[in-house]
XYZ file of C-alpha atoms in Angstrom:
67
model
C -16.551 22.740 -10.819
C -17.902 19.894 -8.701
C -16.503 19.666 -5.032
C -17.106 15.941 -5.444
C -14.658 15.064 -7.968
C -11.982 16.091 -5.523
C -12.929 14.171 -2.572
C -13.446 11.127 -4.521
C -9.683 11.053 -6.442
C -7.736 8.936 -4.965
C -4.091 11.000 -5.292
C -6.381 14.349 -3.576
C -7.505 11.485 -0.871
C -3.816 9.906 -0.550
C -2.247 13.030 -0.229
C -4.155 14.368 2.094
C -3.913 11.318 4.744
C 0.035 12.019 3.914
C -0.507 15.061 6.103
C -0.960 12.374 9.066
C 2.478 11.156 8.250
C 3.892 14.872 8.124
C 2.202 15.976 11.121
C 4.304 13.027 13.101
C 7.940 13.391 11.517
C 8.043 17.317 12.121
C 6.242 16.919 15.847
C 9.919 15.706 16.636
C 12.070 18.114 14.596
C 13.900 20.987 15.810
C 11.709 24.200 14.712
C 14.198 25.100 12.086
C 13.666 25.625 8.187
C 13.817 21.383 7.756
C 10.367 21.665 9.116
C 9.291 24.566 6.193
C 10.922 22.528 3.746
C 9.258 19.124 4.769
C 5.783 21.233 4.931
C 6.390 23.093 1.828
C 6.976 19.609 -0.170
C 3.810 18.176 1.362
C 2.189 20.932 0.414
C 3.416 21.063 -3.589
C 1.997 17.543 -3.464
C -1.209 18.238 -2.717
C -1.437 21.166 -5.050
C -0.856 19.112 -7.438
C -2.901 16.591 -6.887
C -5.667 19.196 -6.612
C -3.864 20.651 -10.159
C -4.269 17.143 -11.978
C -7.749 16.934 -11.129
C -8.642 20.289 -12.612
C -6.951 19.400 -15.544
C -8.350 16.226 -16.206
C -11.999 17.373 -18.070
C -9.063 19.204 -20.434
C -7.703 16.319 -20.988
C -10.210 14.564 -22.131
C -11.510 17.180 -24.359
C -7.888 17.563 -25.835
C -7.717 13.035 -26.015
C -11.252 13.901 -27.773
C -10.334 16.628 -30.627
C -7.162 14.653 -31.389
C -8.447 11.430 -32.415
């Protein structure tokens, strides 16, 4: 498991600038549960970004097998 891989991918790169982008629309919100929600999708995001690039050497093992 290669640290690398992650920082290199672009969605795990994208999504992570997205926080910049979440930091300014819930700096102006009331502090209510709109701001958990709005954090809580960011955060899904990025777990899956993280997800689909632990996945993808599976992938191409299972691409591999079924040819």
């Amino acid at each position: 498991m290669s640290i690398g891989r992650y920082v290199t991918n672009p969605g795990v790169i994208g999504s992570a600038i997205s926080v910049l982008g979440v930091i300014k629309r819930t700096k102006n919100m009331p502090a209510d549960w709109r701001r958990l929600i709005v954090w809580g999708i960011w955060l899904g995001g990025f777990a899956l970004s993280v997800a689909g690039v632990a996945k993808e050497e599976e992938d191409r093992v299972f691409e591999e097998l079924n040819q």
